[in-house]
Coordinates of C-alpha atoms in Angstrom, one line a residue:
Chain R
M1 CA -18.6 1.7 20.4
S2 CA -20.1 -1.9 19.3
A3 CA -19.3 -3.6 15.8
T4 CA -22.3 -2.6 14.6
T5 CA -22.7 1.0 15.3
R6 CA -19.1 1.4 14.0
R7 CA -19.9 -0.2 10.7
E8 CA -22.6 2.3 10.3
W9 CA -20.3 5.1 11.3
L10 CA -18.1 4.1 8.8
L11 CA -20.4 3.5 5.8
S12 CA -22.6 6.7 6.5
D13 CA -23.7 8.8 3.6
T14 CA -23.6 12.0 5.8
P15 CA -20.0 11.7 7.6
S16 CA -19.8 14.4 10.1
S17 CA -15.9 15.3 10.4
R18 CA -13.1 15.0 8.0
S19 CA -11.5 11.7 9.9
Q20 CA -15.1 10.1 9.2
A21 CA -15.1 10.8 5.4
R22 CA -11.7 9.7 5.1
W23 CA -12.0 6.5 7.3
G24 CA -15.2 5.9 5.6
R25 CA -13.6 5.6 2.3
R26 CA -10.6 3.4 3.2
Y27 CA -13.5 0.9 4.8
Q28 CA -15.4 0.9 1.4
L29 CA -11.7 -0.1 -0.4
W30 CA -11.7 -2.7 2.6
L31 CA -15.0 -4.2 1.7
A32 CA -14.2 -4.2 -1.9
F33 CA -10.5 -6.0 -1.7
R34 CA -12.0 -8.5 0.9
R35 CA -14.1 -10.1 -1.9
N36 CA -10.8 -10.9 -3.5
W37 CA -9.8 -14.2 -1.6
L38 CA -6.6 -14.6 -3.4
A39 CA -6.0 -11.1 -2.6
V40 CA -6.6 -11.5 1.0
A41 CA -4.3 -14.5 1.1
G42 CA -1.7 -12.8 -0.3
L43 CA -1.7 -9.9 2.2
A44 CA -2.3 -12.4 4.8
V45 CA 0.9 -14.2 3.8
V46 CA 2.9 -10.5 3.3
V47 CA 1.8 -9.5 6.6
L48 CA 2.9 -13.0 8.4
M49 CA 6.5 -13.3 6.3
L50 CA 7.0 -9.3 7.9
L51 CA 6.0 -10.2 11.3
L52 CA 8.3 -13.4 10.8
A53 CA 11.3 -11.2 9.9
I54 CA 10.6 -8.3 12.9
F55 CA 10.0 -10.8 15.2
A56 CA 13.0 -13.4 14.1
P57 CA 15.1 -12.8 17.3
L58 CA 12.0 -14.2 19.4
L59 CA 11.2 -17.0 17.0
A60 CA 14.6 -18.2 16.0
T61 CA 15.4 -21.6 17.9
H62 CA 19.2 -21.0 17.2
D63 CA 21.5 -18.4 17.0
P64 CA 21.9 -17.7 13.1
G65 CA 25.6 -17.9 12.8
A66 CA 26.5 -20.7 15.3
Q67 CA 28.1 -23.4 13.3
Q68 CA 28.1 -27.3 14.2
L69 CA 30.3 -28.6 11.9
A70 CA 29.6 -32.3 13.3
N71 CA 25.6 -31.5 12.4
R72 CA 26.0 -30.3 8.8
L73 CA 23.5 -30.9 6.5
Q74 CA 21.0 -32.5 8.3
P75 CA 17.6 -33.2 7.4
P76 CA 14.4 -31.6 9.1
S77 CA 14.2 -33.1 12.5
A78 CA 12.6 -32.2 16.0
E79 CA 16.1 -30.2 16.9
H80 CA 16.2 -28.4 13.6
W81 CA 12.7 -27.8 12.3
L82 CA 13.8 -27.4 8.7
G83 CA 17.4 -29.3 8.7
T84 CA 20.9 -27.7 8.9
D85 CA 23.2 -26.1 6.0
E86 CA 26.8 -27.0 4.8
L87 CA 27.8 -25.6 8.2
G88 CA 25.7 -26.9 10.4
R89 CA 23.5 -23.6 11.2
D90 CA 19.9 -24.0 11.9
S91 CA 18.1 -23.2 8.6
W92 CA 14.8 -22.0 10.3
S93 CA 16.9 -19.5 12.1
R94 CA 18.9 -18.4 9.0
L95 CA 15.5 -18.3 7.1
L96 CA 14.1 -15.6 9.5
Y97 CA 17.0 -13.8 10.1
G98 CA 17.2 -13.6 5.9
G99 CA 13.5 -12.3 5.8
R100 CA 15.3 -9.4 7.7
V101 CA 17.7 -9.2 5.1
T102 CA 15.6 -9.7 2.1
L103 CA 12.6 -8.1 3.0
G104 CA 14.4 -5.0 4.4
M105 CA 16.1 -4.9 1.1
V106 CA 12.9 -4.5 -0.6
V107 CA 11.3 -2.2 1.8
A108 CA 14.5 0.2 1.2
V109 CA 14.3 0.1 -2.7
V110 CA 10.6 0.7 -2.7
A111 CA 11.2 3.9 -0.1
L112 CA 13.7 5.1 -2.2
V113 CA 12.2 4.4 -5.9
A114 CA 8.6 5.1 -5.3
P115 CA 8.9 8.9 -4.1
L116 CA 11.5 9.8 -6.7
G117 CA 9.5 8.2 -9.6
L118 CA 6.4 10.0 -8.7
I119 CA 8.0 13.3 -8.5
I120 CA 9.9 12.8 -11.3
G121 CA 7.1 11.8 -13.4
C122 CA 4.7 14.4 -12.1
V123 CA 7.0 17.0 -12.3
A124 CA 7.5 16.1 -16.1
G125 CA 4.3 15.8 -16.7
Y126 CA 2.9 18.9 -15.6
A127 CA 5.4 20.9 -16.3
G128 CA 5.8 19.9 -20.1
G129 CA 8.1 21.7 -22.6
M130 CA 11.9 21.5 -21.6
V131 CA 11.4 20.2 -18.7
D132 CA 9.6 17.3 -19.9
K133 CA 11.9 16.5 -22.5
V134 CA 15.1 16.7 -19.9
L135 CA 13.3 14.5 -17.4
M136 CA 12.2 11.8 -19.8
R137 CA 15.6 11.7 -21.7
V138 CA 17.5 10.9 -18.5
T139 CA 14.4 8.3 -17.5
D140 CA 15.0 6.3 -20.8
V141 CA 18.9 6.3 -20.5
F142 CA 18.4 4.6 -17.3
L143 CA 15.2 2.6 -18.6
A144 CA 17.9 1.5 -21.6
F145 CA 19.9 -1.0 -19.6
P146 CA 19.0 -4.5 -18.4
R147 CA 17.8 -4.0 -15.0
L148 CA 20.6 -7.2 -13.6
I149 CA 23.7 -5.8 -15.7
L150 CA 23.2 -2.2 -14.5
A151 CA 22.7 -3.3 -11.3
L152 CA 25.9 -6.0 -11.4
A153 CA 28.3 -3.4 -12.9
F154 CA 27.4 -1.0 -10.0
V155 CA 27.8 -3.2 -7.4
A156 CA 31.1 -4.3 -9.4
A157 CA 32.5 -0.7 -9.3
M158 CA 31.3 -0.3 -5.5
R159 CA 31.7 -3.0 -2.7
P160 CA 29.6 -5.6 -2.9
G161 CA 27.2 -5.9 0.0
V162 CA 22.9 -5.3 1.3
E163 CA 23.9 -1.3 0.7
S164 CA 25.3 -1.4 -2.6
A165 CA 22.8 -3.7 -3.6
V166 CA 19.5 -1.6 -2.4
I167 CA 21.2 1.2 -4.2
A168 CA 22.0 -0.4 -7.7
I169 CA 18.5 -1.8 -7.6
A170 CA 17.1 1.8 -6.8
L171 CA 19.1 3.0 -9.7
T172 CA 17.3 0.7 -12.2
A173 CA 13.8 0.5 -10.7
W174 CA 13.0 4.3 -10.7
P175 CA 12.4 4.7 -14.3
P176 CA 9.1 2.6 -15.0
Y177 CA 7.6 4.6 -12.1
A178 CA 8.3 7.8 -13.5
R179 CA 6.8 6.9 -17.3
L180 CA 4.0 5.8 -15.3
A181 CA 3.2 9.0 -13.0
R182 CA 3.9 11.2 -16.1
A183 CA 1.4 9.4 -18.3
E184 CA -1.4 9.5 -15.4
T185 CA -0.3 13.6 -14.7
L186 CA -1.0 14.1 -18.6
T187 CA -4.2 12.9 -18.7
I188 CA -5.1 14.5 -15.4
R189 CA -3.2 18.2 -16.2
N190 CA -6.0 19.2 -18.6
T191 CA -9.3 18.3 -16.6
D192 CA -11.2 21.4 -15.1
Y193 CA -10.8 20.4 -11.5
I194 CA -7.1 21.2 -12.2
A195 CA -7.7 23.9 -13.8
A196 CA -10.5 25.1 -11.0
V197 CA -7.3 24.5 -8.1
R198 CA -4.8 26.8 -10.7
M199 CA -7.5 29.4 -10.5
T200 CA -7.4 29.4 -6.8
G201 CA -3.7 31.1 -7.7
A202 CA -2.0 27.9 -5.9
S203 CA 1.9 27.4 -6.9
P204 CA 2.6 24.7 -9.6
W205 CA 4.0 23.1 -6.5
R206 CA 1.1 23.1 -4.3
V207 CA -1.1 21.9 -7.6
I208 CA 1.2 19.1 -8.1
W209 CA 1.9 18.0 -4.5
K210 CA -1.7 18.4 -3.0
H211 CA -4.1 17.5 -6.2
V212 CA -1.9 16.0 -9.0
T213 CA 0.1 13.4 -6.9
P214 CA -2.5 11.6 -4.9
M215 CA -4.7 10.7 -8.5
C216 CA -1.3 9.4 -9.3
M217 CA -0.5 7.3 -6.4
P218 CA -3.5 4.4 -6.5
S219 CA -2.2 3.0 -10.2
L220 CA 1.5 3.7 -8.6
T221 CA 0.8 1.7 -5.5
V222 CA -0.5 -1.4 -7.5
R223 CA 2.7 -1.2 -10.0
V224 CA 5.2 -1.1 -7.0
T225 CA 3.3 -4.2 -5.3
L226 CA 3.5 -5.8 -8.4
D227 CA 7.2 -5.1 -8.5
M228 CA 7.8 -6.2 -5.1
S229 CA 8.6 -9.7 -6.7
S230 CA 10.6 -8.8 -9.4
I231 CA 12.3 -6.5 -6.7
I232 CA 13.1 -9.7 -4.0
L233 CA 14.1 -12.0 -7.5
T234 CA 16.6 -9.1 -8.2
A235 CA 18.0 -8.9 -4.6
A236 CA 18.3 -12.5 -4.2
G237 CA 19.6 -12.7 -7.8
L238 CA 22.6 -10.4 -7.0
G239 CA 23.0 -12.3 -3.6
F240 CA 23.4 -15.6 -5.6
L241 CA 25.9 -14.0 -7.8
G242 CA 28.0 -13.1 -4.8
L243 CA 27.1 -9.4 -5.2
G244 CA 24.6 -8.6 -2.6
A245 CA 24.5 -9.9 1.2
Q246 CA 27.8 -11.2 2.0
P247 CA 28.6 -14.3 4.1
P248 CA 27.9 -15.1 6.7
I249 CA 24.7 -12.6 6.8
P250 CA 22.1 -15.0 5.8
E251 CA 20.0 -13.7 2.8
W252 CA 17.6 -15.7 0.4
G253 CA 19.4 -15.7 -2.5
T254 CA 23.0 -16.1 -0.8
M255 CA 21.7 -19.2 0.9
I256 CA 20.6 -20.9 -2.4
A257 CA 23.8 -19.9 -3.8
T258 CA 26.2 -21.4 -0.9
A259 CA 24.0 -24.8 -0.7
R260 CA 23.7 -25.4 -4.4
R261 CA 26.2 -27.9 -4.6
F262 CA 24.0 -29.9 -2.5
I263 CA 20.7 -29.9 -4.4
L264 CA 21.0 -33.4 -5.5
E265 CA 21.9 -35.1 -2.3
Q266 CA 20.5 -32.9 0.3
W267 CA 17.8 -31.1 -1.5
W268 CA 16.2 -29.1 1.3
V269 CA 19.0 -27.3 1.9
P270 CA 18.7 -24.7 -1.0
V271 CA 14.9 -25.3 -1.6
I272 CA 14.0 -24.4 1.6
P273 CA 15.0 -20.6 1.0
G274 CA 14.0 -21.2 -2.3
I275 CA 10.5 -22.1 -1.5
A276 CA 10.4 -18.5 0.9
I277 CA 11.2 -16.1 -2.2
F278 CA 8.6 -18.1 -4.1
T279 CA 6.1 -17.4 -1.7
A280 CA 7.0 -13.9 -0.8
S281 CA 6.6 -13.0 -4.7
L282 CA 3.6 -15.2 -5.2
A283 CA 2.3 -13.1 -2.2
F284 CA 3.3 -9.8 -3.7
N285 CA 1.9 -10.4 -6.6
L286 CA -1.8 -11.9 -5.5
L287 CA -2.0 -8.5 -3.5
G288 CA -0.9 -6.3 -6.5
D289 CA -3.8 -7.9 -8.2
G290 CA -6.2 -7.7 -5.5
L291 CA -5.0 -3.6 -5.2
R292 CA -5.5 -3.3 -9.1
D293 CA -9.0 -4.3 -8.9
V294 CA -9.6 -2.2 -5.9
L295 CA -7.9 1.0 -6.8
D296 CA -7.3 1.2 -10.4
P297 CA -10.3 3.7 -11.4
K298 CA -9.9 2.2 -15.3
Q299 CA -11.0 -1.2 -14.2
R300 CA -14.4 -0.2 -12.5
Chain T
M1 CA -14.5 46.7 -14.5
I2 CA -13.5 44.2 -17.8
E3 CA -11.9 45.2 -21.2
V4 CA -11.1 43.5 -23.8
E5 CA -9.3 44.8 -26.8
H6 CA -8.6 43.4 -30.0
L7 CA -8.0 39.6 -28.3
N8 CA -6.5 36.8 -30.6
V9 CA -5.9 33.5 -29.6
H10 CA -4.0 30.7 -31.2
F11 CA -4.0 26.8 -30.6
G12 CA -1.0 26.1 -32.6
S13 CA -1.8 27.0 -36.1
N14 CA -5.5 27.3 -35.4
H15 CA -6.5 30.8 -35.2
V16 CA -9.8 30.4 -32.9
V17 CA -10.4 33.9 -31.7
R18 CA -10.5 37.1 -33.8
D19 CA -9.8 40.6 -32.9
V20 CA -12.8 40.5 -30.4
S21 CA -13.5 43.3 -28.0
F22 CA -15.9 44.0 -25.5
R23 CA -16.3 46.0 -22.5
V24 CA -18.2 44.9 -19.2
A25 CA -19.3 47.7 -16.4
A26 CA -19.0 47.0 -13.0
G27 CA -21.9 45.0 -11.7
E28 CA -23.2 44.3 -15.3
T29 CA -23.7 40.7 -16.7
F30 CA -22.2 40.3 -20.3
G31 CA -23.1 37.4 -22.3
L32 CA -21.1 35.5 -25.0
V33 CA -24.0 33.6 -27.3
G34 CA -22.5 31.4 -30.1
E35 CA -22.8 27.8 -31.5
S36 CA -20.3 25.1 -30.4
G37 CA -16.7 25.9 -31.7
S38 CA -17.4 29.6 -31.8
G39 CA -14.6 30.9 -29.4
K40 CA -16.7 31.9 -27.0
S41 CA -15.5 29.6 -23.8
T42 CA -11.8 30.2 -25.3
V43 CA -12.6 34.5 -24.9
L44 CA -13.6 33.1 -21.3
R45 CA -10.7 30.7 -20.6
T46 CA -8.0 33.4 -21.6
I47 CA -9.6 36.1 -19.5
A48 CA -9.4 33.6 -16.7
G49 CA -5.4 32.7 -17.4
L50 CA -5.9 29.4 -18.4
N51 CA -5.0 29.9 -22.2
A52 CA -1.6 30.8 -23.3
G53 CA -0.9 31.9 -27.1
W54 CA -3.0 34.9 -27.4
D55 CA -2.5 38.5 -28.0
G56 CA -4.4 41.9 -27.7
R57 CA -4.9 44.3 -24.5
M58 CA -7.1 42.8 -21.4
A59 CA -7.7 44.5 -18.4
V60 CA -9.8 43.9 -15.0
A61 CA -10.3 46.5 -12.7
G62 CA -7.9 49.1 -15.0
Q63 CA -5.0 46.4 -14.4
A64 CA -3.7 45.1 -17.8
L65 CA -3.1 41.4 -17.6
G66 CA -0.3 39.7 -18.5
P67 CA 1.0 36.4 -19.5
R68 CA 0.9 35.3 -15.9
R69 CA -1.1 35.8 -13.4
D70 CA -0.7 36.9 -9.9
R71 CA -2.7 35.6 -6.9
A72 CA -4.5 38.7 -6.1
F73 CA -5.9 38.3 -10.1
F74 CA -7.2 35.0 -8.7
Q75 CA -8.9 36.5 -5.6
R76 CA -10.6 38.9 -8.1
V77 CA -11.4 37.0 -10.7
Q78 CA -13.1 33.4 -10.3
M79 CA -14.8 31.1 -12.7
V80 CA -17.6 28.1 -12.5
F81 CA -16.8 25.5 -15.0
Q82 CA -19.5 23.6 -17.1
D83 CA -19.4 20.2 -16.5
P84 CA -19.9 19.7 -12.6
Y85 CA -18.6 16.3 -12.8
G86 CA -15.3 17.0 -14.1
S87 CA -14.5 20.6 -12.2
L88 CA -14.5 18.9 -8.7
H89 CA -11.3 17.0 -7.5
P90 CA -12.7 13.3 -7.3
R91 CA -10.5 12.4 -4.0
Q92 CA -11.4 15.4 -2.0
T93 CA -14.4 16.1 0.1
V94 CA -16.6 19.3 -0.3
D95 CA -14.5 20.5 3.1
R96 CA -11.3 20.3 1.4
I97 CA -12.5 21.8 -2.0
L98 CA -13.7 24.9 -0.2
A99 CA -11.0 25.0 2.1
E100 CA -8.3 25.1 -0.6
P101 CA -8.7 28.6 -2.1
L102 CA -8.9 30.2 1.8
E103 CA -5.6 27.8 2.2
V104 CA -3.5 29.3 -0.7
H105 CA -5.1 33.2 0.0
G106 CA -4.1 33.1 3.6
I107 CA -7.6 33.8 4.4
P108 CA -8.1 32.7 8.2
D109 CA -11.2 31.7 10.0
A110 CA -11.8 28.8 7.3
E111 CA -14.3 26.9 9.8
S112 CA -17.1 29.4 9.6
R113 CA -16.6 30.5 6.0
I114 CA -17.2 27.1 4.7
T115 CA -20.1 27.0 6.9
R116 CA -21.4 30.1 5.4
A117 CA -20.5 29.3 2.2
L118 CA -22.3 26.1 1.9
E119 CA -25.7 27.9 3.6
E120 CA -25.1 30.7 0.6
V121 CA -25.6 28.1 -2.1
A122 CA -28.4 26.3 -0.2
L123 CA -26.3 23.0 0.2
P124 CA -26.9 21.1 3.2
R125 CA -24.4 21.0 6.5
T126 CA -24.7 17.2 5.8
A127 CA -23.2 17.6 2.1
R128 CA -20.0 19.0 3.8
F129 CA -17.8 16.2 4.1
R130 CA -18.9 14.2 1.2
Y131 CA -16.8 13.3 -2.0
P132 CA -18.3 14.7 -5.5
H133 CA -19.9 11.4 -6.1
Q134 CA -21.6 11.2 -3.7
L135 CA -24.0 14.1 -5.0
S136 CA -26.0 15.2 -7.4
G137 CA -25.4 17.3 -10.5
G138 CA -26.9 20.2 -9.2
Q139 CA -25.2 20.0 -6.1
R140 CA -21.9 19.5 -7.5
Q141 CA -22.5 22.8 -9.5
R142 CA -23.4 24.7 -6.1
V143 CA -20.1 23.3 -4.5
A144 CA -18.0 24.7 -7.6
I145 CA -20.4 27.9 -7.0
A146 CA -19.6 28.0 -3.6
R147 CA -15.8 27.2 -4.0
A148 CA -15.6 30.2 -6.9
L149 CA -17.1 32.7 -4.1
I150 CA -15.5 31.7 -1.1
A151 CA -12.7 34.2 -1.2
D152 CA -14.9 36.9 -2.2
P153 CA -14.2 37.4 -6.0
S154 CA -15.8 41.0 -7.6
V155 CA -15.7 38.9 -11.3
L156 CA -17.4 35.8 -11.8
L157 CA -16.9 34.1 -15.3
L158 CA -19.5 31.4 -16.0
D159 CA -18.8 28.7 -18.6
E160 CA -21.8 27.4 -19.6
P161 CA -23.0 27.0 -15.8
T162 CA -26.6 24.7 -16.2
S163 CA -26.1 23.3 -19.8
A164 CA -24.5 20.0 -18.1
L165 CA -27.6 19.8 -16.1
D166 CA -30.9 18.4 -16.2
V167 CA -33.6 21.0 -16.9
S168 CA -35.4 21.1 -13.7
V169 CA -31.9 21.6 -11.7
Q170 CA -30.8 24.4 -14.3
A171 CA -33.6 26.7 -13.3
E172 CA -32.5 26.6 -9.4
V173 CA -29.1 27.3 -10.3
L174 CA -29.8 30.0 -12.6
N175 CA -31.9 31.6 -9.8
L176 CA -29.1 30.8 -7.2
L177 CA -26.6 32.9 -9.8
S178 CA -29.1 35.4 -10.3
D179 CA -29.5 36.0 -6.2
L180 CA -25.6 35.8 -5.8
R181 CA -24.9 38.6 -8.3
E182 CA -27.2 41.1 -6.7
A183 CA -26.3 40.0 -3.3
R184 CA -22.3 40.3 -4.3
Q185 CA -22.3 43.0 -6.3
L186 CA -21.0 40.7 -8.9
T187 CA -19.6 41.6 -12.4
C188 CA -20.0 38.6 -14.6
I189 CA -19.4 37.2 -17.8
L190 CA -22.0 34.5 -19.4
V191 CA -21.1 32.1 -22.0
S192 CA -24.2 30.0 -23.1
H193 CA -25.8 28.5 -26.0
N194 CA -28.8 28.9 -24.8
L195 CA -30.3 32.4 -25.8
A196 CA -33.0 32.1 -23.0
V197 CA -30.6 31.7 -20.6
V198 CA -28.6 34.9 -21.5
A199 CA -31.7 37.0 -21.9
H200 CA -32.8 35.6 -18.3
L201 CA -29.6 37.0 -16.8
C202 CA -27.6 39.9 -19.0
E203 CA -28.1 43.3 -19.7
R204 CA -26.0 43.3 -23.1
L205 CA -24.4 40.4 -25.0
A206 CA -22.4 39.8 -27.8
V207 CA -23.0 37.2 -30.6
M208 CA -20.1 34.9 -31.7
Q209 CA -19.3 33.4 -34.9
G210 CA -16.3 31.7 -36.2
G211 CA -14.0 33.1 -33.5
R212 CA -15.4 36.5 -34.2
I213 CA -18.0 39.0 -32.6
V214 CA -20.5 39.5 -35.3
E215 CA -22.9 42.0 -32.7
I216 CA -23.5 43.1 -29.9
L217 CA -26.7 44.3 -28.5
S218 CA -28.9 44.6 -25.3
E219 CA -31.5 42.6 -23.8
A220 CA -34.2 44.5 -24.6
E221 CA -32.8 45.0 -28.3
L222 CA -33.2 41.2 -28.2
R223 CA -36.5 40.7 -26.8
A224 CA -37.7 43.2 -28.8
G225 CA -36.3 41.3 -32.1
Q226 CA -34.0 44.4 -32.9
A227 CA -31.1 42.3 -33.9
R228 CA -29.0 43.2 -36.9
H229 CA -26.9 40.6 -37.6
S230 CA -28.6 37.4 -39.7
H231 CA -26.6 35.1 -37.3
T232 CA -28.3 36.7 -34.5
Q233 CA -31.6 36.2 -36.2
D234 CA -30.9 32.7 -36.9
L235 CA -30.0 31.6 -33.5
I236 CA -33.5 33.5 -32.2
A237 CA -35.2 31.6 -34.7
L238 CA -33.8 28.7 -33.6
S239 CA -34.3 29.0 -30.1
H240 CA -38.0 30.0 -30.9
E241 CA -38.3 27.0 -32.8
L242 CA -36.8 24.5 -29.5
E243 CA -39.3 26.1 -27.2
G244 CA -42.6 25.9 -29.5

């Protein structure tokens, strides 16, 4: 199929199959998204960082754990592209492997948090009454804690490490999604199209799962993408405080923490992971902004 | 087919339907007329099971209705809503909307049923995989009618099915409803504020004011100008004024 006919097939006003209608809709969204070059740049950077993290073993020039004490705190050179850290380990390789840990934590948190918040919010909003009251008070309890403090307390109570950091961040990150999903559900539940679905005799679970959640997905996706940067910062913050990933695991926050003594003399050592955190946060924010312009029906 | 006795509906402290009683025979089309806020749509939605907080007695096909309706009820009774722009799920194609009732009731042969349902409401095959926003108002209302009829109900509740449409499309949709009613022997309740529409489709009608039925009369009596209650006479005078 050539490029023009594929385009026509996607933009057809009279799709002839389920999949054509679905792909056509996605293509329309992509066309709208593409017009915002900042968002496309954000997406490109996010994809690039994920690829770098995934292919870290192929791209790394050194073993991220190999120490060369004679070669410590070197500036960038042909041998060590981004220099070496305080134990003579290659910063470029550690940055790549650190991306695996940091971005992996973000993905794990989102995978835990988004479905949980969505289900709790939709059920509370759709059921109303007692169910709503109980679920929302539980949400309020978690919302009342400052995020980093609860995460700190939780990690301190458990064993410091990547898994506990993920669980701790997840515990504090879901309530806003539940609130958002509930608010969306409240506006949807009294519409005629949901009344029509109820009149098919579908069970409440089916109504929520098949008809309410798809309407909550766009705003939730936007919110999650915008929150990615703060999740990265919290993950890095926990690492910096020594409660996230433990040395010698390379993690961007931990890398800054261990190198912070050299900020005046060998500034590139802590600055390089700092730039990585900054770039990732910015890219996710730009991507989220672009997604909001495309997905949020209230903006159109 | 449908019996409603001493129906009262409360929304919180608002008493919106007061002591409403009527009967609709099988195959009959019954009209509910009144101004906005007279409670006519509320009666319909209460029969459909979309309102809680009612008392009185209601029965469809001899079976008394409780606070919760079972799946068999929804296979027998279906509804067409007033606003075709609001009654179709904005993220589902026509195909998906029509497939949903079949999936819920476990009716086999979805493919041919959907094709037939689209033919029945005179929608082109090309409309099948479109989203609601790609259809006109009249086409959307046809989709809503097809959805209501796809599981073969015997009772159809019509909540001002044409009032959100252009005048030219109104007649088409009314004729479609009237043909389908003939072909499928449907029992219908039609809610409308438009006496002409009600007179066109209904054998008998009830006039509502302030949550009460003030008069029940036949279409012949309406045409002969034999309305007894002053509110009915007002409505008739008003519709003549609008037409003339």
